[in-house]
Amino acid sequence: MNIVLCGMMGVGKSTVGIKVAELTRRRWFDTDTVIADRHGRISDIFEYYGEAHFRELEAEVIRKLSKEDELVISTGGGSMMNHENCELLKQNGKIFFLKASVETLLKRVLIDETRPLLRVNSTDERLKELLAERTPVYEHVADYVVATDDRTPDEVAEEIVSLLQKAKK
Ligand code: S3P
């Protein structure tokens, strides 16, 4: 069984994922990092090949990772908008939706130039739109919803581990 983290960009999926992997002694993969290692920077892929091409690469990585076991997988913010990705990740994984308010997300992402979806139209409105569109999908696919506002990555990671332990009992 894999541990899968989903949620909006900037919510801390990678930082928390690394910590969960340490606590549970699992291997950690981040879909964006796998794509970037193979194909170059995410912002360049968006710029030169377009978002649709990026989504194909993302789906390909998810197909591969979801066949493995005992991983922690941090997904890119848009991954769960593809139904096939959700199905594959759910087959062999527990999905944790890391939830944050728009204020928390704004603090973390608007200064980050590497996020192509926000770079072109770097306004609160775009982030709010994405949040409104995606929150119901994250909530639907998730086995657990974990609040992250005003909490450290360590606290969030510990909650995830404790939810998993409770589920085993
Ligand atoms: C995206 C989020 C990014 C990355 C890409 C698209 C999105 O990942 O996959 O820029 O659609 O929300 P993070 O959620 O890790 O920032």
JSON list of C-alpha atoms and ligand atoms in Angstrom, two decimals:
[
{"chain": "A", "resi": 1, "resn": "MET", "atom": "CA", "xyz": [0.00, 0.00, 0.00]},
{"chain": "A", "resi": 2, "resn": "ASN", "atom": "CA", "xyz": [1.30, 3.44, -0.96]},
{"chain": "A", "resi": 3, "resn": "ILE", "atom": "CA", "xyz": [0.79, 6.70, 0.92]},
{"chain": "A", "resi": 4, "resn": "VAL", "atom": "CA", "xyz": [-0.31, 9.39, -1.53]},
{"chain": "A", "resi": 5, "resn": "LEU", "atom": "CA", "xyz": [-0.39, 13.11, -0.77]},
{"chain": "A", "resi": 6, "resn": "CYS", "atom": "CA", "xyz": [-2.56, 15.43, -2.80]},
{"chain": "A", "resi": 7, "resn": "GLY", "atom": "CA", "xyz": [-3.66, 19.04, -2.59]},
{"chain": "A", "resi": 8, "resn": "MET", "atom": "CA", "xyz": [-2.93, 22.46, -3.98]},
{"chain": "A", "resi": 9, "resn": "MET", "atom": "CA", "xyz": [0.45, 23.75, -4.98]},
{"chain": "A", "resi": 10, "resn": "GLY", "atom": "CA", "xyz": [2.20, 25.26, -2.00]},
{"chain": "A", "resi": 11, "resn": "VAL", "atom": "CA", "xyz": [0.41, 23.18, 0.60]},
{"chain": "A", "resi": 12, "resn": "GLY", "atom": "CA", "xyz": [3.58, 21.27, 1.49]},
{"chain": "A", "resi": 13, "resn": "LYS", "atom": "CA", "xyz": [3.12, 17.90, -0.20]},
{"chain": "A", "resi": 14, "resn": "SER", "atom": "CA", "xyz": [6.84, 17.50, -0.85]},
{"chain": "A", "resi": 15, "resn": "THR", "atom": "CA", "xyz": [8.10, 18.64, 2.54]},
{"chain": "A", "resi": 16, "resn": "VAL", "atom": "CA", "xyz": [5.50, 16.56, 4.38]},
{"chain": "A", "resi": 17, "resn": "GLY", "atom": "CA", "xyz": [6.08, 13.62, 2.02]},
{"chain": "A", "resi": 18, "resn": "ILE", "atom": "CA", "xyz": [9.78, 13.50, 2.86]},
{"chain": "A", "resi": 19, "resn": "LYS", "atom": "CA", "xyz": [8.97, 13.53, 6.56]},
{"chain": "A", "resi": 20, "resn": "VAL", "atom": "CA", "xyz": [6.33, 10.80, 6.26]},
{"chain": "A", "resi": 21, "resn": "ALA", "atom": "CA", "xyz": [8.85, 8.70, 4.32]},
{"chain": "A", "resi": 22, "resn": "GLU", "atom": "CA", "xyz": [11.41, 9.15, 7.09]},
{"chain": "A", "resi": 23, "resn": "LEU", "atom": "CA", "xyz": [8.92, 8.25, 9.81]},
{"chain": "A", "resi": 24, "resn": "THR", "atom": "CA", "xyz": [7.66, 5.17, 7.99]},
{"chain": "A", "resi": 25, "resn": "ARG", "atom": "CA", "xyz": [11.01, 4.16, 6.39]},
{"chain": "A", "resi": 26, "resn": "ARG", "atom": "CA", "xyz": [9.57, 4.21, 2.91]},
{"chain": "A", "resi": 27, "resn": "ARG", "atom": "CA", "xyz": [10.93, 5.48, -0.37]},
{"chain": "A", "resi": 28, "resn": "TRP", "atom": "CA", "xyz": [9.64, 8.89, -1.38]},
{"chain": "A", "resi": 29, "resn": "PHE", "atom": "CA", "xyz": [8.77, 10.06, -4.87]},
{"chain": "A", "resi": 30, "resn": "ASP", "atom": "CA", "xyz": [7.45, 13.40, -6.02]},
{"chain": "A", "resi": 31, "resn": "THR", "atom": "CA", "xyz": [5.78, 13.28, -9.44]},
{"chain": "A", "resi": 32, "resn": "ASP", "atom": "CA", "xyz": [7.16, 16.71, -10.42]},
{"chain": "A", "resi": 33, "resn": "THR", "atom": "CA", "xyz": [10.70, 15.72, -9.44]},
{"chain": "A", "resi": 34, "resn": "VAL", "atom": "CA", "xyz": [10.51, 12.49, -11.43]},
{"chain": "A", "resi": 35, "resn": "ILE", "atom": "CA", "xyz": [9.30, 14.46, -14.48]},
{"chain": "A", "resi": 36, "resn": "ALA", "atom": "CA", "xyz": [11.96, 17.15, -14.04]},
{"chain": "A", "resi": 37, "resn": "ASP", "atom": "CA", "xyz": [14.74, 14.56, -13.66]},
{"chain": "A", "resi": 38, "resn": "ARG", "atom": "CA", "xyz": [13.77, 12.99, -16.97]},
{"chain": "A", "resi": 39, "resn": "HIS", "atom": "CA", "xyz": [12.54, 15.91, -19.03]},
{"chain": "A", "resi": 40, "resn": "GLY", "atom": "CA", "xyz": [13.88, 19.14, -17.52]},
{"chain": "A", "resi": 41, "resn": "ARG", "atom": "CA", "xyz": [12.32, 21.96, -15.58]},
{"chain": "A", "resi": 42, "resn": "ILE", "atom": "CA", "xyz": [8.52, 21.91, -15.20]},
{"chain": "A", "resi": 43, "resn": "SER", "atom": "CA", "xyz": [8.25, 25.58, -16.13]},
{"chain": "A", "resi": 44, "resn": "ASP", "atom": "CA", "xyz": [10.17, 24.90, -19.37]},
{"chain": "A", "resi": 45, "resn": "ILE", "atom": "CA", "xyz": [7.95, 21.94, -20.24]},
{"chain": "A", "resi": 46, "resn": "PHE", "atom": "CA", "xyz": [4.89, 24.19, -19.84]},
{"chain": "A", "resi": 47, "resn": "GLU", "atom": "CA", "xyz": [6.49, 26.96, -21.85]},
{"chain": "A", "resi": 48, "resn": "TYR", "atom": "CA", "xyz": [7.83, 24.93, -24.79]},
{"chain": "A", "resi": 49, "resn": "TYR", "atom": "CA", "xyz": [5.44, 21.98, -25.02]},
{"chain": "A", "resi": 50, "resn": "GLY", "atom": "CA", "xyz": [2.30, 23.20, -23.25]},
{"chain": "A", "resi": 51, "resn": "GLU", "atom": "CA", "xyz": [0.26, 21.99, -20.30]},
{"chain": "A", "resi": 52, "resn": "ALA", "atom": "CA", "xyz": [-1.32, 19.05, -22.19]},
{"chain": "A", "resi": 53, "resn": "HIS", "atom": "CA", "xyz": [2.10, 17.55, -22.80]},
{"chain": "A", "resi": 54, "resn": "PHE", "atom": "CA", "xyz": [3.03, 18.02, -19.14]},
{"chain": "A", "resi": 55, "resn": "ARG", "atom": "CA", "xyz": [-0.20, 16.22, -18.12]},
{"chain": "A", "resi": 56, "resn": "GLU", "atom": "CA", "xyz": [0.76, 13.26, -20.32]},
{"chain": "A", "resi": 57, "resn": "LEU", "atom": "CA", "xyz": [4.16, 13.02, -18.67]},
{"chain": "A", "resi": 58, "resn": "GLU", "atom": "CA", "xyz": [2.50, 13.28, -15.28]},
{"chain": "A", "resi": 59, "resn": "ALA", "atom": "CA", "xyz": [0.05, 10.47, -16.11]},
{"chain": "A", "resi": 60, "resn": "GLU", "atom": "CA", "xyz": [2.92, 8.30, -17.34]},
{"chain": "A", "resi": 61, "resn": "VAL", "atom": "CA", "xyz": [4.82, 8.77, -14.05]},
{"chain": "A", "resi": 62, "resn": "ILE", "atom": "CA", "xyz": [1.68, 7.99, -12.04]},
{"chain": "A", "resi": 63, "resn": "ARG", "atom": "CA", "xyz": [1.11, 4.81, -14.07]},
{"chain": "A", "resi": 64, "resn": "LYS", "atom": "CA", "xyz": [4.60, 3.66, -13.13]},
{"chain": "A", "resi": 65, "resn": "LEU", "atom": "CA", "xyz": [4.60, 4.71, -9.48]},
{"chain": "A", "resi": 66, "resn": "SER", "atom": "CA", "xyz": [1.17, 3.29, -8.77]},
{"chain": "A", "resi": 67, "resn": "LYS", "atom": "CA", "xyz": [2.40, -0.18, -9.75]},
{"chain": "A", "resi": 68, "resn": "GLU", "atom": "CA", "xyz": [4.92, -0.09, -6.92]},
{"chain": "A", "resi": 69, "resn": "ASP", "atom": "CA", "xyz": [4.31, -0.70, -3.25]},
{"chain": "A", "resi": 70, "resn": "GLU", "atom": "CA", "xyz": [5.23, 0.86, 0.10]},
{"chain": "A", "resi": 71, "resn": "LEU", "atom": "CA", "xyz": [6.04, 4.27, -1.39]},
{"chain": "A", "resi": 72, "resn": "VAL", "atom": "CA", "xyz": [5.20, 7.76, -0.27]},
{"chain": "A", "resi": 73, "resn": "ILE", "atom": "CA", "xyz": [4.06, 9.69, -3.36]},
{"chain": "A", "resi": 74, "resn": "SER", "atom": "CA", "xyz": [3.71, 13.48, -3.40]},
{"chain": "A", "resi": 75, "resn": "THR", "atom": "CA", "xyz": [1.57, 14.38, -6.39]},
{"chain": "A", "resi": 76, "resn": "GLY", "atom": "CA", "xyz": [1.53, 17.62, -8.39]},
{"chain": "A", "resi": 77, "resn": "GLY", "atom": "CA", "xyz": [-1.44, 19.87, -7.63]},
{"chain": "A", "resi": 78, "resn": "GLY", "atom": "CA", "xyz": [-3.24, 19.07, -10.88]},
{"chain": "A", "resi": 79, "resn": "SER", "atom": "CA", "xyz": [-2.75, 15.28, -10.87]},
{"chain": "A", "resi": 80, "resn": "MET", "atom": "CA", "xyz": [-6.08, 14.43, -9.32]},
{"chain": "A", "resi": 81, "resn": "MET", "atom": "CA", "xyz": [-7.96, 16.31, -12.01]},
{"chain": "A", "resi": 82, "resn": "ASN", "atom": "CA", "xyz": [-7.32, 13.30, -14.24]},
{"chain": "A", "resi": 83, "resn": "HIS", "atom": "CA", "xyz": [-9.70, 10.48, -13.42]},
{"chain": "A", "resi": 84, "resn": "GLU", "atom": "CA", "xyz": [-7.32, 7.73, -14.51]},
{"chain": "A", "resi": 85, "resn": "ASN", "atom": "CA", "xyz": [-4.61, 9.07, -12.17]},
{"chain": "A", "resi": 86, "resn": "CYS", "atom": "CA", "xyz": [-7.05, 8.97, -9.24]},
{"chain": "A", "resi": 87, "resn": "GLU", "atom": "CA", "xyz": [-8.16, 5.44, -10.02]},
{"chain": "A", "resi": 88, "resn": "LEU", "atom": "CA", "xyz": [-4.61, 4.13, -10.33]},
{"chain": "A", "resi": 89, "resn": "LEU", "atom": "CA", "xyz": [-3.40, 5.81, -7.15]},
{"chain": "A", "resi": 90, "resn": "LYS", "atom": "CA", "xyz": [-6.43, 4.61, -5.19]},
{"chain": "A", "resi": 91, "resn": "GLN", "atom": "CA", "xyz": [-6.06, 0.99, -6.26]},
{"chain": "A", "resi": 92, "resn": "ASN", "atom": "CA", "xyz": [-2.99, 0.52, -4.12]},
{"chain": "A", "resi": 93, "resn": "GLY", "atom": "CA", "xyz": [-2.87, 3.61, -1.96]},
{"chain": "A", "resi": 94, "resn": "LYS", "atom": "CA", "xyz": [-4.34, 5.61, 0.86]},
{"chain": "A", "resi": 95, "resn": "ILE", "atom": "CA", "xyz": [-4.89, 9.17, -0.27]},
{"chain": "A", "resi": 96, "resn": "PHE", "atom": "CA", "xyz": [-4.34, 12.12, 2.04]},
{"chain": "A", "resi": 97, "resn": "PHE", "atom": "CA", "xyz": [-5.66, 15.53, 1.01]},
{"chain": "A", "resi": 98, "resn": "LEU", "atom": "CA", "xyz": [-3.55, 18.26, 2.60]},
{"chain": "A", "resi": 99, "resn": "LYS", "atom": "CA", "xyz": [-5.92, 21.16, 3.02]},
{"chain": "A", "resi": 100, "resn": "ALA", "atom": "CA", "xyz": [-5.08, 24.84, 3.49]},
{"chain": "A", "resi": 101, "resn": "SER", "atom": "CA", "xyz": [-6.92, 28.12, 3.30]},
{"chain": "A", "resi": 102, "resn": "VAL", "atom": "CA", "xyz": [-6.41, 30.43, 0.36]},
{"chain": "A", "resi": 103, "resn": "GLU", "atom": "CA", "xyz": [-4.53, 32.84, 2.65]},
{"chain": "A", "resi": 104, "resn": "THR", "atom": "CA", "xyz": [-2.00, 30.17, 3.64]},
{"chain": "A", "resi": 105, "resn": "LEU", "atom": "CA", "xyz": [-1.53, 29.07, 0.02]},
{"chain": "A", "resi": 106, "resn": "LEU", "atom": "CA", "xyz": [-1.09, 32.62, -1.20]},
{"chain": "A", "resi": 107, "resn": "LYS", "atom": "CA", "xyz": [1.64, 33.27, 1.32]},
{"chain": "A", "resi": 108, "resn": "ARG", "atom": "CA", "xyz": [3.54, 30.28, 0.01]},
{"chain": "A", "resi": 109, "resn": "VAL", "atom": "CA", "xyz": [3.08, 30.35, -3.75]},
{"chain": "A", "resi": 110, "resn": "LEU", "atom": "CA", "xyz": [2.81, 33.86, -5.09]},
{"chain": "A", "resi": 111, "resn": "ILE", "atom": "CA", "xyz": [6.47, 34.56, -4.61]},
{"chain": "A", "resi": 112, "resn": "ASP", "atom": "CA", "xyz": [7.49, 31.31, -6.29]},
{"chain": "A", "resi": 113, "resn": "GLU", "atom": "CA", "xyz": [8.49, 31.83, -9.93]},
{"chain": "A", "resi": 114, "resn": "THR", "atom": "CA", "xyz": [8.70, 28.12, -10.66]},
{"chain": "A", "resi": 115, "resn": "ARG", "atom": "CA", "xyz": [4.95, 27.57, -10.68]},
{"chain": "A", "resi": 116, "resn": "PRO", "atom": "CA", "xyz": [3.88, 28.06, -14.29]},
{"chain": "A", "resi": 117, "resn": "LEU", "atom": "CA", "xyz": [0.14, 27.97, -13.73]},
{"chain": "A", "resi": 118, "resn": "LEU", "atom": "CA", "xyz": [0.37, 31.03, -11.53]},
{"chain": "A", "resi": 119, "resn": "ARG", "atom": "CA", "xyz": [3.17, 32.84, -13.28]},
{"chain": "A", "resi": 120, "resn": "VAL", "atom": "CA", "xyz": [1.18, 34.03, -16.27]},
{"chain": "A", "resi": 121, "resn": "ASN", "atom": "CA", "xyz": [-1.68, 35.32, -14.25]},
{"chain": "A", "resi": 122, "resn": "SER", "atom": "CA", "xyz": [-0.20, 35.67, -10.85]},
{"chain": "A", "resi": 123, "resn": "THR", "atom": "CA", "xyz": [-3.22, 36.90, -8.96]},
{"chain": "A", "resi": 124, "resn": "ASP", "atom": "CA", "xyz": [-5.20, 35.79, -5.95]},
{"chain": "A", "resi": 125, "resn": "GLU", "atom": "CA", "xyz": [-8.11, 35.26, -8.30]},
{"chain": "A", "resi": 126, "resn": "ARG", "atom": "CA", "xyz": [-6.38, 32.50, -10.28]},
{"chain": "A", "resi": 127, "resn": "LEU", "atom": "CA", "xyz": [-5.43, 30.64, -7.12]},
{"chain": "A", "resi": 128, "resn": "LYS", "atom": "CA", "xyz": [-8.96, 31.02, -5.76]},
{"chain": "A", "resi": 129, "resn": "GLU", "atom": "CA", "xyz": [-10.41, 29.68, -9.01]},
{"chain": "A", "resi": 130, "resn": "LEU", "atom": "CA", "xyz": [-8.14, 26.64, -8.95]},
{"chain": "A", "resi": 131, "resn": "LEU", "atom": "CA", "xyz": [-8.90, 26.04, -5.29]},
{"chain": "A", "resi": 132, "resn": "ALA", "atom": "CA", "xyz": [-12.66, 26.20, -5.88]},
{"chain": "A", "resi": 133, "resn": "GLU", "atom": "CA", "xyz": [-12.40, 23.87, -8.86]},
{"chain": "A", "resi": 134, "resn": "ARG", "atom": "CA", "xyz": [-10.12, 21.34, -7.22]},
{"chain": "A", "resi": 135, "resn": "THR", "atom": "CA", "xyz": [-11.20, 21.14, -3.58]},
{"chain": "A", "resi": 136, "resn": "PRO", "atom": "CA", "xyz": [-14.30, 19.00, -4.31]},
{"chain": "A", "resi": 137, "resn": "VAL", "atom": "CA", "xyz": [-12.17, 16.62, -6.39]},
{"chain": "A", "resi": 138, "resn": "TYR", "atom": "CA", "xyz": [-9.50, 16.29, -3.69]},
{"chain": "A", "resi": 139, "resn": "GLU", "atom": "CA", "xyz": [-12.20, 15.73, -1.07]},
{"chain": "A", "resi": 140, "resn": "HIS", "atom": "CA", "xyz": [-13.91, 13.11, -3.17]},
{"chain": "A", "resi": 141, "resn": "VAL", "atom": "CA", "xyz": [-10.78, 11.11, -3.89]},
{"chain": "A", "resi": 142, "resn": "ALA", "atom": "CA", "xyz": [-9.23, 11.36, -0.42]},
{"chain": "A", "resi": 143, "resn": "ASP", "atom": "CA", "xyz": [-9.38, 8.70, 2.25]},
{"chain": "A", "resi": 144, "resn": "TYR", "atom": "CA", "xyz": [-8.29, 11.34, 4.79]},
{"chain": "A", "resi": 145, "resn": "VAL", "atom": "CA", "xyz": [-8.39, 15.13, 4.91]},
{"chain": "A", "resi": 146, "resn": "VAL", "atom": "CA", "xyz": [-5.58, 16.71, 6.93]},
{"chain": "A", "resi": 147, "resn": "ALA", "atom": "CA", "xyz": [-5.69, 20.38, 7.91]},
{"chain": "A", "resi": 148, "resn": "THR", "atom": "CA", "xyz": [-2.38, 22.20, 7.50]},
{"chain": "A", "resi": 149, "resn": "ASP", "atom": "CA", "xyz": [-3.12, 25.82, 8.40]},
{"chain": "A", "resi": 150, "resn": "ASP", "atom": "CA", "xyz": [-0.88, 27.02, 11.24]},
{"chain": "A", "resi": 151, "resn": "ARG", "atom": "CA", "xyz": [0.75, 23.63, 11.55]},
{"chain": "A", "resi": 152, "resn": "THR", "atom": "CA", "xyz": [4.34, 22.64, 10.90]},
{"chain": "A", "resi": 153, "resn": "PRO", "atom": "CA", "xyz": [5.26, 19.95, 8.33]},
{"chain": "A", "resi": 154, "resn": "ASP", "atom": "CA", "xyz": [6.33, 17.74, 11.25]},
{"chain": "A", "resi": 155, "resn": "GLU", "atom": "CA", "xyz": [2.91, 18.02, 12.88]},
{"chain": "A", "resi": 156, "resn": "VAL", "atom": "CA", "xyz": [1.16, 17.22, 9.62]},
{"chain": "A", "resi": 157, "resn": "ALA", "atom": "CA", "xyz": [3.43, 14.24, 8.94]},
{"chain": "A", "resi": 158, "resn": "GLU", "atom": "CA", "xyz": [2.87, 12.89, 12.45]},
{"chain": "A", "resi": 159, "resn": "GLU", "atom": "CA", "xyz": [-0.89, 13.14, 12.01]},
{"chain": "A", "resi": 160, "resn": "ILE", "atom": "CA", "xyz": [-0.69, 11.16, 8.77]},
{"chain": "A", "resi": 161, "resn": "VAL", "atom": "CA", "xyz": [1.34, 8.42, 10.44]},
{"chain": "A", "resi": 162, "resn": "SER", "atom": "CA", "xyz": [-1.03, 8.29, 13.39]},
{"chain": "A", "resi": 163, "resn": "LEU", "atom": "CA", "xyz": [-4.08, 8.06, 11.07]},
{"chain": "A", "resi": 164, "resn": "LEU", "atom": "CA", "xyz": [-2.43, 5.10, 9.34]},
{"chain": "A", "resi": 165, "resn": "GLN", "atom": "CA", "xyz": [-1.66, 3.40, 12.62]},
{"chain": "A", "resi": 166, "resn": "LYS", "atom": "CA", "xyz": [-5.25, 3.84, 13.83]},
{"chain": "A", "resi": 167, "resn": "ALA", "atom": "CA", "xyz": [-6.53, 2.39, 10.54]},
{"chain": "A", "resi": 168, "resn": "LYS", "atom": "CA", "xyz": [-4.43, -0.75, 11.10]},
{"chain": "A", "resi": 169, "resn": "LYS", "atom": "CA", "xyz": [-5.92, -1.42, 14.54]},
{"chain": "B", "resi": 1, "resn": "S3P", "atom": "C1", "xyz": [0.55, 22.16, -10.81]},
{"chain": "B", "resi": 1, "resn": "S3P", "atom": "C2", "xyz": [1.27, 22.03, -9.65]},
{"chain": "B", "resi": 1, "resn": "S3P", "atom": "C3", "xyz": [2.72, 21.82, -9.64]},
{"chain": "B", "resi": 1, "resn": "S3P", "atom": "C4", "xyz": [3.20, 21.19, -10.95]},
{"chain": "B", "resi": 1, "resn": "S3P", "atom": "C5", "xyz": [2.70, 21.99, -12.10]},
{"chain": "B", "resi": 1, "resn": "S3P", "atom": "C6", "xyz": [1.19, 22.08, -12.16]},
{"chain": "B", "resi": 1, "resn": "S3P", "atom": "C7", "xyz": [-0.91, 22.35, -10.73]},
{"chain": "B", "resi": 1, "resn": "S3P", "atom": "O1", "xyz": [3.06, 20.95, -8.58]},
{"chain": "B", "resi": 1, "resn": "S3P", "atom": "O2", "xyz": [2.76, 19.87, -11.07]},
{"chain": "B", "resi": 1, "resn": "S3P", "atom": "O3", "xyz": [3.28, 23.26, -12.01]},
{"chain": "B", "resi": 1, "resn": "S3P", "atom": "O4", "xyz": [-1.60, 22.13, -11.74]},
{"chain": "B", "resi": 1, "resn": "S3P", "atom": "O5", "xyz": [-1.39, 22.69, -9.63]},
{"chain": "B", "resi": 1, "resn": "S3P", "atom": "P1", "xyz": [2.97, 21.36, -7.01]},
{"chain": "B", "resi": 1, "resn": "S3P", "atom": "O6", "xyz": [1.57, 21.10, -6.57]},
{"chain": "B", "resi": 1, "resn": "S3P", "atom": "O7", "xyz": [3.95, 20.44, -6.37]},
{"chain": "B", "resi": 1, "resn": "S3P", "atom": "O8", "xyz": [3.37, 22.78, -6.93]}
]
